[in-house]
Short mmCIF file of C-alpha atoms and ligand atoms in Angstrom, two decimals:
data_model
loop_
_atom_site.label_atom_id
_atom_site.label_comp_id
_atom_site.label_asym_id
_atom_site.label_seq_id
_atom_site.Cartn_x
_atom_site.Cartn_y
_atom_site.Cartn_z
CA MET A 1 7.98 -7.43 -11.75
CA ASN A 2 7.34 -3.79 -10.57
CA ASP A 3 9.57 -2.86 -7.94
CA HIS A 4 7.22 -0.47 -6.30
CA LYS A 5 4.41 -2.95 -6.09
CA VAL A 6 7.02 -5.39 -4.54
CA LYS A 7 7.94 -2.83 -1.98
CA ALA A 8 4.63 -2.19 -0.94
CA ALA A 9 3.55 -5.94 -0.86
CA GLN A 10 6.66 -6.53 1.48
CA MET A 11 5.72 -3.76 3.76
CA ALA A 12 2.20 -5.33 4.15
CA VAL A 13 3.53 -8.81 4.90
CA ASP A 14 5.75 -7.21 7.61
CA LEU A 15 2.28 -6.28 9.21
CA ILE A 16 0.91 -9.86 9.15
CA PRO A 17 1.29 -11.47 12.73
CA ASN A 18 1.46 -15.18 13.23
CA GLN A 19 -1.96 -17.03 13.62
CA ALA A 20 -3.69 -14.18 11.58
CA ILE A 21 -6.84 -14.98 9.30
CA VAL A 22 -5.91 -12.93 6.47
CA GLY A 23 -8.01 -11.65 3.43
CA LEU A 24 -6.22 -11.96 0.11
CA GLY A 25 -7.02 -9.13 -2.26
CA SER A 26 -6.97 -9.53 -6.17
CA GLY A 27 -4.96 -8.12 -8.78
CA SER A 28 -0.89 -7.94 -9.56
CA THR A 29 0.05 -5.98 -6.38
CA ALA A 30 -2.00 -8.39 -4.33
CA SER A 31 -0.59 -11.43 -6.16
CA ILE A 32 2.90 -10.17 -5.16
CA PHE A 33 1.95 -9.86 -1.61
CA ILE A 34 0.44 -13.54 -1.71
CA ASP A 35 3.64 -14.73 -3.05
CA LEU A 36 5.80 -13.00 -0.37
CA LEU A 37 3.22 -14.11 2.36
CA ALA A 38 3.48 -17.64 1.52
CA LYS A 39 7.38 -17.41 1.35
CA LYS A 40 7.32 -15.92 5.07
CA ALA A 41 4.71 -18.10 6.20
CA HIS A 42 6.83 -21.12 4.95
CA GLU A 43 10.24 -19.72 6.18
CA GLU A 44 9.11 -19.07 9.83
CA ALA A 45 6.61 -21.82 10.24
CA MET A 46 3.53 -19.41 10.72
CA ASP A 47 0.16 -20.42 11.12
CA ILE A 48 -1.91 -18.36 8.65
CA THR A 49 -5.39 -19.15 7.36
CA CYS A 50 -6.57 -17.31 4.22
CA VAL A 51 -9.79 -16.01 2.76
CA ALA A 52 -9.60 -15.23 -1.12
CA THR A 53 -11.34 -12.42 -3.04
CA SER A 54 -11.68 -14.16 -6.28
CA GLY A 55 -11.30 -17.65 -7.86
CA GLN A 56 -7.87 -16.45 -9.42
CA THR A 57 -6.51 -15.28 -5.89
CA GLN A 58 -7.59 -18.60 -4.46
CA GLN A 59 -5.98 -20.77 -7.08
CA LEU A 60 -2.65 -18.70 -6.95
CA ALA A 61 -2.62 -18.94 -3.00
CA LEU A 62 -3.15 -22.53 -3.09
CA GLY A 63 -0.44 -23.05 -5.61
CA PHE A 64 1.80 -21.17 -3.07
CA GLY A 65 0.96 -23.73 -0.48
CA LEU A 66 -1.13 -21.27 1.64
CA LYS A 67 -4.12 -22.57 3.72
CA VAL A 68 -7.41 -21.07 2.08
CA VAL A 69 -10.66 -21.68 3.57
CA ASP A 70 -14.22 -20.49 2.48
CA ILE A 71 -15.06 -16.81 4.17
CA ASP A 72 -17.91 -18.65 5.98
CA ALA A 73 -15.71 -21.03 7.53
CA VAL A 74 -14.09 -18.26 9.61
CA ASP A 75 -15.79 -16.15 12.56
CA ARG A 76 -13.28 -13.12 11.83
CA ILE A 77 -10.88 -11.85 9.27
CA ASP A 78 -7.98 -9.91 11.09
CA VAL A 79 -6.49 -8.24 8.16
CA THR A 80 -7.06 -7.84 4.34
CA VAL A 81 -4.39 -6.83 2.13
CA ASP A 82 -5.56 -5.56 -1.39
CA GLY A 83 -4.51 -3.37 -4.30
CA ALA A 84 -6.57 -0.22 -5.68
CA ASP A 85 -7.17 1.43 -8.79
CA GLU A 86 -7.26 4.96 -7.34
CA VAL A 87 -7.15 6.38 -3.99
CA ASP A 88 -7.66 10.02 -2.72
CA PRO A 89 -6.20 11.65 0.27
CA ASP A 90 -8.83 10.62 2.52
CA LEU A 91 -8.05 7.01 1.52
CA ASN A 92 -11.30 6.41 -0.31
CA GLY A 93 -10.74 4.43 -3.51
CA ILE A 94 -11.96 2.78 -6.68
CA LYS A 95 -11.26 -0.74 -6.98
CA GLY A 96 -12.74 -3.33 -9.31
CA GLY A 97 -10.19 -3.03 -12.17
CA GLY A 98 -9.90 -6.96 -12.06
CA ALA A 99 -13.68 -7.29 -11.87
CA ALA A 100 -13.38 -8.71 -8.44
CA LEU A 101 -14.95 -5.85 -6.44
CA LEU A 102 -17.98 -7.85 -5.02
CA PHE A 103 -15.98 -10.50 -3.31
CA GLU A 104 -13.22 -8.05 -2.11
CA LYS A 105 -15.92 -5.46 -0.68
CA ILE A 106 -17.42 -8.56 1.06
CA VAL A 107 -14.04 -9.75 2.51
CA ALA A 108 -13.20 -5.81 3.27
CA MET A 109 -16.18 -5.07 4.97
CA ASN A 110 -15.78 -8.32 7.30
CA SER A 111 -11.99 -7.29 8.33
CA GLN A 112 -10.97 -5.90 11.37
CA LYS A 113 -8.18 -4.05 9.35
CA ASN A 114 -7.68 -3.01 5.67
CA ILE A 115 -4.34 -2.64 4.17
CA TRP A 116 -3.97 -1.42 0.63
CA VAL A 117 -0.92 -1.68 -1.34
CA VAL A 118 -0.15 0.61 -4.18
CA ASP A 119 2.55 2.58 -6.05
CA SER A 120 2.21 6.41 -6.03
CA SER A 121 0.48 6.57 -9.59
CA LYS A 122 -2.59 5.31 -7.83
CA ARG A 123 -3.02 8.38 -5.65
CA HIS A 124 -5.27 11.34 -7.07
CA PRO A 125 -6.23 14.41 -5.38
CA ARG A 126 -9.89 13.34 -6.04
CA LEU A 127 -11.44 10.16 -7.58
CA GLY A 128 -12.65 10.01 -11.07
CA SER A 129 -9.64 9.58 -13.39
CA TYR A 130 -10.52 5.67 -13.26
CA LYS A 131 -13.82 4.56 -14.37
CA LEU A 132 -15.99 3.29 -11.63
CA PRO A 133 -17.07 -0.51 -11.99
CA VAL A 134 -20.54 -1.25 -11.35
CA GLU A 135 -21.68 -5.00 -11.14
CA VAL A 136 -25.11 -5.61 -12.28
CA VAL A 137 -27.05 -9.05 -12.51
CA LYS A 138 -27.65 -10.07 -16.26
CA PHE A 139 -31.27 -10.03 -16.07
CA GLY A 140 -32.47 -6.44 -17.10
CA VAL A 141 -28.95 -5.16 -17.39
CA HIS A 142 -29.68 -3.01 -20.30
CA HIS A 143 -32.51 -1.17 -18.31
CA VAL A 144 -29.50 -0.28 -15.83
CA TYR A 145 -27.28 0.48 -18.61
CA ASN A 146 -30.05 3.06 -20.20
CA TYR A 147 -30.71 4.53 -16.43
CA LEU A 148 -26.87 5.19 -15.96
CA LYS A 149 -26.84 6.65 -19.45
CA GLU A 150 -29.42 9.07 -18.89
CA GLN A 151 -27.69 10.03 -15.86
CA ASP A 152 -24.82 11.14 -17.95
CA LEU A 153 -22.28 8.69 -16.30
CA LYS A 154 -21.32 7.40 -19.83
CA PRO A 155 -21.75 3.52 -19.05
CA VAL A 156 -19.52 1.12 -21.16
CA TYR A 157 -19.98 -2.66 -20.71
CA ARG A 158 -16.86 -4.54 -19.83
CA GLN A 159 -15.79 -6.79 -22.55
CA GLN A 160 -13.46 -9.81 -22.71
CA GLU A 161 -10.94 -9.78 -25.50
CA ASP A 162 -13.22 -11.90 -27.57
CA GLY A 163 -15.79 -9.07 -27.66
CA ASN A 164 -18.33 -11.04 -25.34
CA TYR A 165 -19.30 -9.06 -22.03
CA LEU A 166 -17.01 -10.07 -19.16
CA THR A 167 -18.85 -12.17 -16.54
CA THR A 168 -17.61 -11.86 -12.97
CA ASP A 169 -17.09 -14.85 -10.60
CA SER A 170 -20.76 -14.27 -9.47
CA GLY A 171 -21.98 -14.61 -12.88
CA ASN A 172 -22.87 -10.76 -13.38
CA TYR A 173 -21.76 -8.02 -16.01
CA ILE A 174 -19.63 -5.15 -15.14
CA ILE A 175 -20.50 -1.75 -16.64
CA ASP A 176 -17.88 0.81 -16.00
CA ILE A 177 -19.13 4.57 -15.59
CA ASP A 178 -17.50 7.82 -15.66
CA ILE A 179 -17.60 9.64 -12.28
CA SER A 180 -15.12 12.63 -13.03
CA GLN A 181 -18.02 15.18 -12.92
CA VAL A 182 -19.67 13.79 -9.47
CA ASP A 183 -18.97 15.89 -6.59
CA ASP A 184 -20.88 13.85 -3.88
CA LEU A 185 -19.36 10.31 -4.04
CA PRO A 186 -21.18 8.99 -0.83
CA LYS A 187 -24.37 10.09 -2.45
CA LEU A 188 -23.62 8.47 -5.53
CA ALA A 189 -22.33 5.26 -3.72
CA ASN A 190 -26.02 5.14 -2.05
CA GLU A 191 -27.79 5.60 -5.10
CA LEU A 192 -25.87 2.95 -7.14
CA LYS A 193 -26.55 0.55 -4.05
CA ALA A 194 -30.31 1.35 -4.37
CA LEU A 195 -30.76 0.50 -8.14
CA THR A 196 -32.48 -2.66 -8.73
CA GLY A 197 -30.27 -4.98 -10.39
CA VAL A 198 -26.88 -3.52 -9.09
CA VAL A 199 -25.30 -5.82 -7.03
CA GLU A 200 -22.18 -3.65 -5.99
CA HIS A 201 -20.08 -0.86 -7.09
CA GLY A 202 -16.39 -0.25 -6.89
CA LEU A 203 -16.57 2.87 -4.48
CA PHE A 204 -14.75 1.81 -1.33
CA ILE A 205 -15.44 4.71 1.10
CA GLN A 206 -13.63 4.79 4.44
CA VAL A 207 -12.69 1.33 4.05
CA CYS A 208 -9.04 1.43 3.81
CA ASP A 209 -7.14 1.87 7.14
CA VAL A 210 -3.70 1.64 6.11
CA LEU A 211 -2.32 2.76 2.55
CA LEU A 212 1.23 1.35 1.86
CA VAL A 213 2.94 3.24 -0.98
CA GLY A 214 5.71 1.21 -2.39
CA ASN A 215 7.90 3.87 -4.09
CA THR A 216 8.04 6.30 -1.35
CA GLY A 217 7.89 3.86 1.54
CA GLU A 218 5.02 5.53 3.20
CA ALA A 219 2.52 4.06 5.42
CA ILE A 220 -0.62 6.24 5.50
CA TYR A 221 -3.16 5.81 8.14
CA ARG A 222 -6.90 6.92 7.57
CA LYS A 223 -7.88 9.63 9.93
C1 LIG B 301 -9.09 -6.18 -8.61
C2 LIG B 301 -8.84 -4.62 -8.02
C3 LIG B 301 -7.23 -4.64 -7.84
O1 LIG B 301 -7.09 -4.57 -6.64
C4 LIG B 301 -6.92 -3.42 -8.59
O2 LIG B 301 -7.43 -3.51 -9.82
C5 LIG B 301 -5.58 -3.01 -8.59
O3 LIG B 301 -4.92 -3.97 -9.16
P1 LIG B 301 -3.36 -3.97 -9.62
O4 LIG B 301 -2.56 -4.09 -8.21
O5 LIG B 301 -3.25 -4.97 -10.56
O6 LIG B 301 -3.01 -2.48 -10.02
O7 LIG B 301 -9.54 -4.03 -7.37
O8 LIG B 301 -10.92 -6.02 -8.81
#
């Protein structure tokens, strides 16, 4: 287990109060958080209710004995803890490396507070080293791909190990695009959302409230 991820996850666990409704992110760092949260909830007899951002996270949390409910069974989510693939100094980020961006964004946008747990390798002066995932419905996907190609965004279908296109929890495809040459990311975010067939993209702008960085022990708050 990566010590820096463990440290960031532990810092996040320390911020979870009793009786919280907690959004559980996806990915390796979020998984460590889920493990540590379950241990703390058990040891301290905490009353914690969770909402999962992927099928994998749901199975993991249930396996650790956490109470996991459907997102529509709760009226609020107090805090969500998730990882990120890349974060800039304003705490904007790219997510979706694990293809869970759609549910991650739905849970995040309905959370009072969003905490991201990372190690410092995820921090970059500007976004774009990491490819941006775009989730697209299967019907007509190649037309979206062609459009992205015309825009010089160098689209690549995300594939599974067997070479088939990866299918998300919602039954869609992921196209990863290169945004390293794009200066106006909020504009790109709006344009992607407006494209028919695009369900969601992995740009999370002004979503993260607190960034916990494992190797430095920093808690960075969004201004
Ligand atoms: C999944 C995500 C993850 O949060 C992101 O990929 C970071 O994962 P990890 O903690 O394993 O580096 O967005 O869709």
